[in-house]
Amino acid sequence: MSRIYIFTGKGGVGKTSTAAAHAVKSANEGVKTLLVSTDMAHNLGDLFEKELGREPVEIIPNLDVYEIDPEYVLEHDFHEMSESLRKMISMDSDVGMDDFGMIPGMEELVSLLKIAEVYKEGIYGRIIVDCAPTGETLSLLKFPELLSWYVEKFLPVGKVAIRVLAPVSKKLLKVELPNREAINDIERMYLKLVELQELLKDREITSIRLVAVPEKMAVEETKRNYMYMNLYNFNVDGIYINRILPKDIDNKFFDKWLEIQGRYVIQLEECFTGLPIWYIRWYDEELKGLDAVGRICRDVLTEDVFASRMDGPREEFRENEQGYLLRVPIPYVEKDELDVYQSESDVVIKLGNFKRNIPLPDSIRTYEITSAKLEKEYLNMQFELK
């Protein structure tokens, strides 16, 4: 079975070099590997000192590198939907789709759909993903669940709208509704979104790896990152502490820095006790080219870094005497940061700027939340009959 490894963390902590080192190690083990970047500010080409295009490029035997161009993928893989959007925006106007650029969120969606498509082809034994900084990665990973929820609500209404409004919309509303082919494309996308959710949350397939540096802001963001990943039920199974100064530096200038780094390394170890932790030193040269990436492989990736830890916390429904209990792991969260409420068919959890809708099974929709409590790293919600 192929596996997907997603590397995420604060901007500038070394996600690209860490992901690249894993890709090189994987290729050297004889496994056909794809290293893919979803960051719109691609820098894999800079790291490997090679010009990359819109399709995967072989760097060394068994290793292809791919910087996704979402506009290119959207145009070629979802042409009907792209054409429909273009008509809706540009009809009876001098402004065209090209003047607007990508619709917000589409870059993330297209990147993930392309990764899922590559996985399904079965060409690669391992797909290693170099993601954008934390906030964009969270948007990337939660987007399939969020958008599929909206599409599920819209699609039946959309079909009726096409049949009833399409004949008059062009003349009266000056808007051309999506045609049947575009709606079919949206339906296909919806099915892909469902497959994508299952793929990203399958712990036997997908691992999320956090990259951090021993500094206060990076430590706090890594904790929040882990909290949000658990909220959306992703499998975080490893953390890399990067740019650690060697303790044998014979220079008083670094004494304070060594003390600061030591303090935050301990914090990270205490926060992520149950996770495998890898330590990457601060090298005395720029991490550029295969030789530099190879140093990380030789110094750090000496064990089986591709083994997955699948016994971490995950959300679950439990039947009990009162009804049902929904448990959602959310470590490092404070009570006043959370807001929980129930809609007709979903439980809605709001955490800061993030919101997640968890669909309720049909058997529980006649129940209501009677209590919600934070206990250790879990949010426990009790459901009882109305």
mmCIF file of C-alpha atoms in Angstrom:
data_model
loop_
_atom_site.group_PDB
_atom_site.id
_atom_site.type_symbol
_atom_site.label_atom_id
_atom_site.label_comp_id
_atom_site.label_asym_id
_atom_site.label_seq_id
_atom_site.Cartn_x
_atom_site.Cartn_y
_atom_site.Cartn_z
ATOM 1 C CA MET A 1 0.000 0.000 0.000
ATOM 2 C CA SER A 2 1.271 3.476 -0.905
ATOM 3 C CA ARG A 3 1.668 6.044 1.857
ATOM 4 C CA ILE A 4 1.417 9.832 2.071
ATOM 5 C CA TYR A 5 3.556 11.946 4.420
ATOM 6 C CA ILE A 6 2.561 15.608 4.906
ATOM 7 C CA PHE A 7 5.110 18.005 6.432
ATOM 8 C CA THR A 8 3.791 21.165 8.050
ATOM 9 C CA GLY A 9 4.891 23.858 10.483
ATOM 10 C CA LYS A 10 5.532 27.547 10.945
ATOM 11 C CA GLY A 11 7.089 29.428 8.042
ATOM 12 C CA GLY A 12 10.879 29.246 7.959
ATOM 13 C CA VAL A 13 11.358 26.214 10.241
ATOM 14 C CA GLY A 14 12.780 23.959 7.521
ATOM 15 C CA LYS A 15 9.797 21.970 6.230
ATOM 16 C CA THR A 16 11.144 21.850 2.685
ATOM 17 C CA SER A 17 14.586 20.511 3.595
ATOM 18 C CA THR A 18 13.090 17.987 6.052
ATOM 19 C CA ALA A 19 10.576 16.724 3.475
ATOM 20 C CA ALA A 20 13.283 16.619 0.795
ATOM 21 C CA ALA A 21 15.585 14.548 3.032
ATOM 22 C CA HIS A 22 12.797 11.988 3.536
ATOM 23 C CA ALA A 23 12.193 11.857 -0.199
ATOM 24 C CA VAL A 24 15.883 11.247 -0.939
ATOM 25 C CA LYS A 25 16.089 8.549 1.753
ATOM 26 C CA SER A 26 12.968 6.867 0.387
ATOM 27 C CA ALA A 27 14.371 6.869 -3.160
ATOM 28 C CA ASN A 28 17.697 5.480 -1.948
ATOM 29 C CA GLU A 29 15.763 2.633 -0.304
ATOM 30 C CA GLY A 30 14.536 1.707 -3.783
ATOM 31 C CA VAL A 31 10.972 2.977 -3.294
ATOM 32 C CA LYS A 32 9.464 4.963 -6.170
ATOM 33 C CA THR A 33 8.862 8.345 -4.500
ATOM 34 C CA LEU A 34 7.158 11.632 -5.367
ATOM 35 C CA LEU A 35 8.082 14.839 -3.539
ATOM 36 C CA VAL A 36 5.326 17.380 -4.144
ATOM 37 C CA SER A 37 4.977 21.027 -3.093
ATOM 38 C CA THR A 38 1.575 22.616 -2.392
ATOM 39 C CA ASP A 39 3.143 25.949 -1.391
ATOM 40 C CA MET A 40 2.414 28.536 -4.069
ATOM 41 C CA ALA A 41 5.857 30.049 -3.333
ATOM 42 C CA HIS A 42 7.541 26.856 -4.563
ATOM 43 C CA ASN A 43 11.195 26.390 -3.640
ATOM 44 C CA LEU A 44 11.910 22.714 -4.335
ATOM 45 C CA GLY A 45 13.539 23.753 -7.591
ATOM 46 C CA ASP A 46 15.816 26.112 -5.662
ATOM 47 C CA LEU A 47 16.658 23.431 -3.098
ATOM 48 C CA PHE A 48 17.646 20.849 -5.718
ATOM 49 C CA GLU A 49 19.104 23.508 -8.052
ATOM 50 C CA LYS A 50 17.033 22.229 -10.941
ATOM 51 C CA GLU A 51 14.350 23.828 -13.097
ATOM 52 C CA LEU A 52 10.964 22.202 -12.548
ATOM 53 C CA GLY A 53 7.884 22.330 -14.761
ATOM 54 C CA ARG A 54 4.160 21.617 -14.628
ATOM 55 C CA GLU A 55 4.732 17.856 -14.518
ATOM 56 C CA PRO A 56 6.925 15.708 -12.224
ATOM 57 C CA VAL A 57 10.661 15.839 -12.962
ATOM 58 C CA GLU A 58 13.114 13.061 -12.045
ATOM 59 C CA ILE A 59 15.919 14.291 -9.772
ATOM 60 C CA ILE A 60 17.627 10.989 -8.986
ATOM 61 C CA PRO A 61 16.584 7.387 -9.703
ATOM 62 C CA ASN A 62 13.238 6.626 -7.960
ATOM 63 C CA LEU A 63 12.643 10.287 -7.032
ATOM 64 C CA ASP A 64 10.344 12.652 -8.956
ATOM 65 C CA VAL A 65 9.735 16.226 -7.805
ATOM 66 C CA TYR A 66 6.506 18.077 -8.612
ATOM 67 C CA GLU A 67 5.516 21.706 -7.983
ATOM 68 C CA ILE A 68 1.749 21.827 -8.534
ATOM 69 C CA ASP A 69 0.340 24.625 -10.691
ATOM 70 C CA PRO A 70 -3.346 24.751 -9.598
ATOM 71 C CA GLU A 71 -4.522 26.862 -12.555
ATOM 72 C CA TYR A 72 -2.986 24.398 -15.001
ATOM 73 C CA VAL A 73 -4.544 21.408 -13.168
ATOM 74 C CA LEU A 74 -7.969 23.092 -12.924
ATOM 75 C CA GLU A 75 -7.965 23.928 -16.627
ATOM 76 C CA HIS A 76 -6.967 20.425 -17.705
ATOM 77 C CA ASP A 77 -8.726 18.224 -15.134
ATOM 78 C CA PHE A 78 -11.908 20.242 -14.479
ATOM 79 C CA HIS A 79 -12.367 22.028 -17.764
ATOM 80 C CA GLU A 80 -16.197 22.059 -17.833
ATOM 81 C CA MET A 81 -16.422 23.537 -14.340
ATOM 82 C CA SER A 82 -13.721 26.069 -15.175
ATOM 83 C CA GLU A 83 -15.596 27.114 -18.327
ATOM 84 C CA SER A 84 -18.848 27.467 -16.391
ATOM 85 C CA LEU A 85 -17.232 29.720 -13.804
ATOM 86 C CA ARG A 86 -15.661 31.774 -16.550
ATOM 87 C CA LYS A 87 -19.045 32.301 -18.236
ATOM 88 C CA MET A 88 -20.777 33.214 -14.990
ATOM 89 C CA ILE A 89 -18.217 35.915 -14.227
ATOM 90 C CA SER A 90 -17.520 37.291 -17.680
ATOM 91 C CA MET A 91 -21.020 37.324 -19.206
ATOM 92 C CA ASP A 92 -22.146 40.802 -20.307
ATOM 93 C CA SER A 93 -18.949 42.231 -18.836
ATOM 94 C CA ASP A 94 -15.573 43.402 -20.007
ATOM 95 C CA VAL A 95 -13.977 41.667 -17.016
ATOM 96 C CA GLY A 96 -13.019 38.055 -17.523
ATOM 97 C CA MET A 97 -12.135 35.132 -15.263
ATOM 98 C CA ASP A 98 -8.455 35.692 -15.892
ATOM 99 C CA ASP A 99 -8.712 39.161 -14.322
ATOM 100 C CA PHE A 100 -9.911 37.633 -11.032
ATOM 101 C CA GLY A 101 -7.280 34.932 -10.705
ATOM 102 C CA MET A 102 -8.012 31.796 -8.675
ATOM 103 C CA ILE A 103 -11.243 31.624 -6.646
ATOM 104 C CA PRO A 104 -10.305 31.662 -2.918
ATOM 105 C CA GLY A 105 -9.711 28.155 -1.663
ATOM 106 C CA MET A 106 -9.482 26.571 -5.112
ATOM 107 C CA GLU A 107 -5.679 26.433 -5.072
ATOM 108 C CA GLU A 108 -5.758 24.282 -1.940
ATOM 109 C CA LEU A 109 -8.536 22.079 -3.267
ATOM 110 C CA VAL A 110 -6.935 21.513 -6.667
ATOM 111 C CA SER A 111 -3.577 20.672 -5.069
ATOM 112 C CA LEU A 112 -5.143 18.033 -2.836
ATOM 113 C CA LEU A 113 -7.259 16.565 -5.623
ATOM 114 C CA LYS A 114 -4.149 16.220 -7.763
ATOM 115 C CA ILE A 115 -2.289 14.448 -4.946
ATOM 116 C CA ALA A 116 -5.250 12.080 -4.499
ATOM 117 C CA GLU A 117 -5.282 11.405 -8.243
ATOM 118 C CA VAL A 118 -1.557 10.615 -8.237
ATOM 119 C CA TYR A 119 -2.037 8.313 -5.233
ATOM 120 C CA LYS A 120 -4.859 6.474 -6.999
ATOM 121 C CA GLU A 121 -2.666 5.847 -10.062
ATOM 122 C CA GLY A 122 -0.407 3.733 -7.829
ATOM 123 C CA ILE A 123 2.829 4.752 -9.535
ATOM 124 C CA TYR A 124 4.549 5.843 -6.332
ATOM 125 C CA GLY A 125 5.165 3.854 -3.158
ATOM 126 C CA ARG A 126 5.510 7.055 -1.131
ATOM 127 C CA ILE A 127 4.188 10.564 -1.713
ATOM 128 C CA ILE A 128 5.881 13.218 0.420
ATOM 129 C CA VAL A 129 4.148 16.597 0.614
ATOM 130 C CA ASP A 130 5.947 19.845 1.407
ATOM 131 C CA CYS A 131 3.174 22.139 2.617
ATOM 132 C CA ALA A 132 2.836 25.889 2.991
ATOM 133 C CA PRO A 133 3.094 27.455 6.505
ATOM 134 C CA THR A 134 0.705 26.263 9.228
ATOM 135 C CA GLY A 135 -2.322 28.486 8.516
ATOM 136 C CA GLU A 136 -2.409 27.607 4.816
ATOM 137 C CA THR A 137 -1.857 23.912 5.574
ATOM 138 C CA LEU A 138 -4.819 23.898 7.951
ATOM 139 C CA SER A 139 -6.929 25.535 5.241
ATOM 140 C CA LEU A 140 -5.646 22.922 2.802
ATOM 141 C CA LEU A 141 -6.494 19.932 4.985
ATOM 142 C CA LYS A 142 -9.883 21.092 6.269
ATOM 143 C CA PHE A 143 -11.046 22.264 2.817
ATOM 144 C CA PRO A 144 -12.292 18.875 1.493
ATOM 145 C CA GLU A 145 -14.497 18.310 4.550
ATOM 146 C CA LEU A 146 -15.794 21.875 4.524
ATOM 147 C CA LEU A 147 -16.484 22.045 0.778
ATOM 148 C CA SER A 148 -18.042 18.587 0.572
ATOM 149 C CA TRP A 149 -20.438 19.655 3.344
ATOM 150 C CA TYR A 150 -21.503 22.701 1.289
ATOM 151 C CA VAL A 151 -21.730 20.740 -1.973
ATOM 152 C CA GLU A 152 -23.879 18.092 -0.284
ATOM 153 C CA LYS A 153 -26.302 20.801 0.845
ATOM 154 C CA PHE A 154 -26.257 22.638 -2.511
ATOM 155 C CA LEU A 155 -26.256 19.893 -5.123
ATOM 156 C CA PRO A 156 -29.953 18.836 -4.993
ATOM 157 C CA VAL A 157 -31.001 22.512 -5.054
ATOM 158 C CA GLY A 158 -28.540 23.199 -7.846
ATOM 159 C CA LYS A 159 -30.087 20.566 -10.099
ATOM 160 C CA VAL A 160 -33.526 22.102 -9.663
ATOM 161 C CA ALA A 161 -32.100 25.565 -10.362
ATOM 162 C CA ILE A 162 -30.550 24.362 -13.613
ATOM 163 C CA ARG A 163 -33.846 22.931 -14.818
ATOM 164 C CA VAL A 164 -36.075 25.851 -13.742
ATOM 165 C CA LEU A 165 -33.890 28.959 -13.984
ATOM 166 C CA ALA A 166 -31.455 28.226 -16.793
ATOM 167 C CA PRO A 167 -33.888 29.221 -19.605
ATOM 168 C CA VAL A 168 -34.508 32.679 -18.106
ATOM 169 C CA SER A 169 -31.262 33.414 -16.228
ATOM 170 C CA LYS A 170 -29.293 34.466 -19.307
ATOM 171 C CA LYS A 171 -31.948 36.920 -20.497
ATOM 172 C CA LEU A 172 -33.312 38.367 -17.244
ATOM 173 C CA LEU A 173 -30.531 37.939 -14.679
ATOM 174 C CA LYS A 174 -27.610 38.436 -17.047
ATOM 175 C CA VAL A 175 -26.048 35.352 -15.490
ATOM 176 C CA GLU A 176 -25.423 32.044 -17.233
ATOM 177 C CA LEU A 177 -25.953 29.187 -14.798
ATOM 178 C CA PRO A 178 -23.655 26.155 -14.962
ATOM 179 C CA ASN A 179 -24.768 23.705 -17.640
ATOM 180 C CA ARG A 180 -25.503 20.037 -17.009
ATOM 181 C CA GLU A 181 -21.946 19.072 -17.920
ATOM 182 C CA ALA A 182 -20.599 21.479 -15.303
ATOM 183 C CA ILE A 183 -23.021 20.152 -12.677
ATOM 184 C CA ASN A 184 -21.855 16.645 -13.545
ATOM 185 C CA ASP A 185 -18.290 17.873 -13.082
ATOM 186 C CA ILE A 186 -19.238 19.245 -9.665
ATOM 187 C CA GLU A 187 -20.806 15.885 -8.795
ATOM 188 C CA ARG A 188 -17.597 14.139 -9.808
ATOM 189 C CA MET A 189 -15.656 16.613 -7.702
ATOM 190 C CA TYR A 190 -17.948 15.884 -4.752
ATOM 191 C CA LEU A 191 -17.221 12.162 -5.040
ATOM 192 C CA LYS A 192 -13.524 12.978 -5.242
ATOM 193 C CA LEU A 193 -13.867 15.099 -2.096
ATOM 194 C CA VAL A 194 -15.417 12.188 -0.218
ATOM 195 C CA GLU A 195 -12.580 9.928 -1.387
ATOM 196 C CA LEU A 196 -10.070 12.631 -0.442
ATOM 197 C CA GLN A 197 -11.436 12.910 3.106
ATOM 198 C CA GLU A 198 -11.184 9.170 3.555
ATOM 199 C CA LEU A 199 -7.650 9.193 2.141
ATOM 200 C CA LEU A 200 -6.375 12.020 4.363
ATOM 201 C CA LYS A 201 -7.895 10.553 7.534
ATOM 202 C CA ASP A 202 -6.927 6.930 6.897
ATOM 203 C CA ARG A 203 -4.147 6.357 9.429
ATOM 204 C CA GLU A 204 -2.757 3.449 7.440
ATOM 205 C CA ILE A 205 -2.203 5.764 4.482
ATOM 206 C CA THR A 206 -1.589 9.360 5.636
ATOM 207 C CA SER A 207 0.776 10.710 8.285
ATOM 208 C CA ILE A 208 1.096 14.358 9.337
ATOM 209 C CA ARG A 209 4.599 15.346 10.493
ATOM 210 C CA LEU A 210 5.211 18.598 12.410
ATOM 211 C CA VAL A 211 8.429 20.569 11.967
ATOM 212 C CA ALA A 212 9.494 23.082 14.636
ATOM 213 C CA VAL A 213 12.520 25.031 15.860
ATOM 214 C CA PRO A 214 13.367 25.592 19.551
ATOM 215 C CA GLU A 215 12.008 29.140 19.789
ATOM 216 C CA LYS A 216 8.997 30.447 21.725
ATOM 217 C CA MET A 217 6.820 31.456 18.753
ATOM 218 C CA ALA A 218 7.510 28.210 16.917
ATOM 219 C CA VAL A 219 6.758 26.107 20.015
ATOM 220 C CA GLU A 220 3.418 27.854 20.612
ATOM 221 C CA GLU A 221 2.418 27.575 16.947
ATOM 222 C CA THR A 222 3.368 23.891 16.898
ATOM 223 C CA LYS A 223 1.105 23.246 19.898
ATOM 224 C CA ARG A 224 -1.775 25.088 18.179
ATOM 225 C CA ASN A 225 -1.080 23.189 14.955
ATOM 226 C CA TYR A 226 -1.310 19.881 16.822
ATOM 227 C CA MET A 227 -4.528 21.050 18.504
ATOM 228 C CA TYR A 228 -6.196 21.924 15.177
ATOM 229 C CA MET A 229 -4.978 18.710 13.502
ATOM 230 C CA ASN A 230 -6.646 16.713 16.264
ATOM 231 C CA LEU A 231 -9.817 18.786 15.958
ATOM 232 C CA TYR A 232 -10.106 17.640 12.326
ATOM 233 C CA ASN A 233 -9.110 14.054 13.233
ATOM 234 C CA PHE A 234 -5.809 13.883 11.335
ATOM 235 C CA ASN A 235 -3.051 11.443 12.260
ATOM 236 C CA VAL A 236 -0.031 13.361 13.606
ATOM 237 C CA ASP A 237 2.648 10.725 14.166
ATOM 238 C CA GLY A 238 5.960 12.559 14.474
ATOM 239 C CA ILE A 239 7.727 15.848 15.193
ATOM 240 C CA TYR A 240 11.088 17.213 14.020
ATOM 241 C CA ILE A 241 13.000 19.776 16.072
ATOM 242 C CA ASN A 242 15.190 21.574 13.566
ATOM 243 C CA ARG A 243 18.191 23.946 13.738
ATOM 244 C CA ILE A 244 19.549 22.799 17.085
ATOM 245 C CA LEU A 245 22.918 24.365 17.877
ATOM 246 C CA PRO A 246 25.707 21.868 18.713
ATOM 247 C CA LYS A 247 26.440 21.902 22.445
ATOM 248 C CA ASP A 248 30.198 21.818 21.906
ATOM 249 C CA ILE A 249 30.385 25.280 20.298
ATOM 250 C CA ASP A 250 33.420 26.985 21.831
ATOM 251 C CA ASN A 251 32.112 30.531 21.552
ATOM 252 C CA LYS A 252 30.541 32.565 24.385
ATOM 253 C CA PHE A 253 28.340 34.375 21.864
ATOM 254 C CA PHE A 254 26.199 31.211 21.657
ATOM 255 C CA ASP A 255 25.972 30.486 25.411
ATOM 256 C CA LYS A 256 22.652 32.304 25.815
ATOM 257 C CA TRP A 257 21.261 30.803 22.625
ATOM 258 C CA LEU A 258 22.172 27.307 23.829
ATOM 259 C CA GLU A 259 20.350 27.978 27.100
ATOM 260 C CA ILE A 260 17.235 29.276 25.282
ATOM 261 C CA GLN A 261 17.187 26.380 22.825
ATOM 262 C CA GLY A 262 17.646 23.836 25.605
ATOM 263 C CA ARG A 263 14.626 25.253 27.439
ATOM 264 C CA TYR A 264 12.362 25.039 24.381
ATOM 265 C CA VAL A 265 13.588 21.593 23.353
ATOM 266 C CA ILE A 266 12.495 20.380 26.805
ATOM 267 C CA GLN A 267 9.113 22.106 26.335
ATOM 268 C CA LEU A 268 8.563 20.350 23.012
ATOM 269 C CA GLU A 269 9.590 17.002 24.502
ATOM 270 C CA GLU A 270 7.138 17.480 27.376
ATOM 271 C CA CYS A 271 4.301 18.581 25.080
ATOM 272 C CA PHE A 272 4.736 15.700 22.646
ATOM 273 C CA THR A 273 5.730 12.888 25.002
ATOM 274 C CA GLY A 274 3.799 10.220 23.116
ATOM 275 C CA LEU A 275 5.161 11.095 19.674
ATOM 276 C CA PRO A 276 8.434 10.052 18.018
ATOM 277 C CA ILE A 277 10.811 13.059 18.001
ATOM 278 C CA TRP A 278 13.729 13.593 15.625
ATOM 279 C CA TYR A 279 16.456 16.180 16.210
ATOM 280 C CA ILE A 280 18.114 18.048 13.320
ATOM 281 C CA ARG A 281 21.252 20.082 14.013
ATOM 282 C CA TRP A 282 21.966 23.576 12.688
ATOM 283 C CA TYR A 283 24.411 22.952 9.847
ATOM 284 C CA ASP A 284 27.414 25.100 9.024
ATOM 285 C CA GLU A 285 26.399 25.456 5.378
ATOM 286 C CA GLU A 286 23.383 26.447 3.325
ATOM 287 C CA LEU A 287 20.983 23.553 2.795
ATOM 288 C CA LYS A 288 21.100 23.522 -0.963
ATOM 289 C CA GLY A 289 21.724 20.670 -3.356
ATOM 290 C CA LEU A 290 21.683 16.891 -2.999
ATOM 291 C CA ASP A 291 24.854 16.760 -0.885
ATOM 292 C CA ALA A 292 23.387 19.090 1.769
ATOM 293 C CA VAL A 293 20.094 17.176 1.829
ATOM 294 C CA GLY A 294 22.072 13.952 2.093
ATOM 295 C CA ARG A 295 23.659 15.156 5.353
ATOM 296 C CA ILE A 296 20.243 15.175 7.015
ATOM 297 C CA CYS A 297 19.636 11.637 5.759
ATOM 298 C CA ARG A 298 22.936 10.416 7.165
ATOM 299 C CA ASP A 299 22.805 12.324 10.473
ATOM 300 C CA VAL A 300 19.105 12.115 11.390
ATOM 301 C CA LEU A 301 17.110 9.662 9.292
ATOM 302 C CA THR A 302 19.053 6.599 10.404
ATOM 303 C CA GLU A 303 16.053 4.589 11.625
ATOM 304 C CA ASP A 304 12.737 3.642 10.008
ATOM 305 C CA VAL A 305 11.252 7.134 9.764
ATOM 306 C CA PHE A 306 8.510 5.837 7.489
ATOM 307 C CA ALA A 307 6.889 3.657 10.143
ATOM 308 C CA SER A 308 3.464 5.027 11.084
ATOM 309 C CA ARG A 309 2.192 5.408 14.628
ATOM 310 C CA MET A 310 -1.571 4.803 14.417
ATOM 311 C CA ASP A 311 -2.548 4.506 18.082
ATOM 312 C CA GLY A 312 -2.891 8.236 18.766
ATOM 313 C CA PRO A 313 -6.100 9.966 19.913
ATOM 314 C CA ARG A 314 -9.028 9.990 17.497
ATOM 315 C CA GLU A 315 -12.670 11.020 17.617
ATOM 316 C CA GLU A 316 -15.310 8.397 18.358
ATOM 317 C CA PHE A 317 -18.976 7.849 19.228
ATOM 318 C CA ARG A 318 -19.671 5.648 22.254
ATOM 319 C CA GLU A 319 -23.025 4.279 23.375
ATOM 320 C CA ASN A 320 -23.646 4.623 27.125
ATOM 321 C CA GLU A 321 -26.528 4.464 29.631
ATOM 322 C CA GLN A 322 -27.616 8.063 28.943
ATOM 323 C CA GLY A 323 -27.455 7.774 25.146
ATOM 324 C CA TYR A 324 -24.288 8.463 23.166
ATOM 325 C CA LEU A 325 -20.960 10.140 23.927
ATOM 326 C CA LEU A 326 -18.962 11.895 21.217
ATOM 327 C CA ARG A 327 -15.268 12.267 22.122
ATOM 328 C CA VAL A 328 -13.083 14.652 20.079
ATOM 329 C CA PRO A 329 -9.369 14.997 20.958
ATOM 330 C CA ILE A 330 -8.342 18.675 21.269
ATOM 331 C CA PRO A 331 -5.104 18.998 23.287
ATOM 332 C CA TYR A 332 -3.809 22.329 24.658
ATOM 333 C CA VAL A 333 -7.189 24.084 24.376
ATOM 334 C CA GLU A 334 -8.725 26.329 27.025
ATOM 335 C CA LYS A 335 -12.438 26.160 27.892
ATOM 336 C CA ASP A 336 -13.114 29.785 26.908
ATOM 337 C CA GLU A 337 -11.642 29.181 23.428
ATOM 338 C CA LEU A 338 -14.353 26.651 22.548
ATOM 339 C CA ASP A 339 -17.937 27.065 21.408
ATOM 340 C CA VAL A 340 -20.112 23.997 20.813
ATOM 341 C CA TYR A 341 -23.649 23.821 19.470
ATOM 342 C CA GLN A 342 -25.933 21.481 17.535
ATOM 343 C CA SER A 343 -27.702 22.112 14.245
ATOM 344 C CA GLU A 344 -30.270 19.811 12.635
ATOM 345 C CA SER A 345 -27.789 17.238 11.386
ATOM 346 C CA ASP A 346 -24.385 18.365 12.699
ATOM 347 C CA VAL A 347 -22.386 19.186 15.777
ATOM 348 C CA VAL A 348 -20.537 22.465 15.272
ATOM 349 C CA ILE A 349 -17.265 23.074 17.123
ATOM 350 C CA LYS A 350 -15.733 26.543 16.928
ATOM 351 C CA LEU A 351 -12.150 27.011 18.042
ATOM 352 C CA GLY A 352 -10.738 30.481 17.431
ATOM 353 C CA ASN A 353 -11.090 31.212 13.719
ATOM 354 C CA PHE A 354 -11.710 27.561 12.891
ATOM 355 C CA LYS A 355 -15.067 25.825 12.710
ATOM 356 C CA ARG A 356 -15.822 22.174 12.117
ATOM 357 C CA ASN A 357 -19.175 20.584 11.305
ATOM 358 C CA ILE A 358 -19.305 16.931 12.392
ATOM 359 C CA PRO A 359 -22.249 15.152 10.706
ATOM 360 C CA LEU A 360 -24.363 13.127 13.125
ATOM 361 C CA PRO A 361 -25.321 9.531 12.298
ATOM 362 C CA ASP A 362 -29.027 9.127 11.508
ATOM 363 C CA SER A 363 -29.531 7.134 14.706
ATOM 364 C CA ILE A 364 -28.441 10.124 16.828
ATOM 365 C CA ARG A 365 -30.374 12.906 15.091
ATOM 366 C CA THR A 366 -33.271 12.493 17.511
ATOM 367 C CA TYR A 367 -30.829 13.166 20.371
ATOM 368 C CA GLU A 368 -29.524 16.491 21.658
ATOM 369 C CA ILE A 369 -26.388 17.610 23.453
ATOM 370 C CA THR A 370 -27.016 17.758 27.200
ATOM 371 C CA SER A 371 -23.435 18.450 28.280
ATOM 372 C CA ALA A 372 -20.023 19.286 26.833
ATOM 373 C CA LYS A 373 -16.927 18.984 29.007
ATOM 374 C CA LEU A 374 -13.170 19.242 28.529
ATOM 375 C CA GLU A 375 -11.521 16.257 30.186
ATOM 376 C CA LYS A 376 -7.750 16.000 29.761
ATOM 377 C CA GLU A 377 -7.177 16.222 25.999
ATOM 378 C CA TYR A 378 -10.751 15.334 24.971
ATOM 379 C CA LEU A 379 -13.923 17.335 24.415
ATOM 380 C CA ASN A 380 -16.704 14.979 25.605
ATOM 381 C CA MET A 381 -20.251 15.693 24.372
ATOM 382 C CA GLN A 382 -23.154 13.726 25.859
ATOM 383 C CA PHE A 383 -26.258 13.120 23.684
ATOM 384 C CA GLU A 384 -29.606 12.161 25.177
ATOM 385 C CA LEU A 385 -33.101 11.689 23.688
ATOM 386 C CA LYS A 386 -35.058 14.939 23.265
#
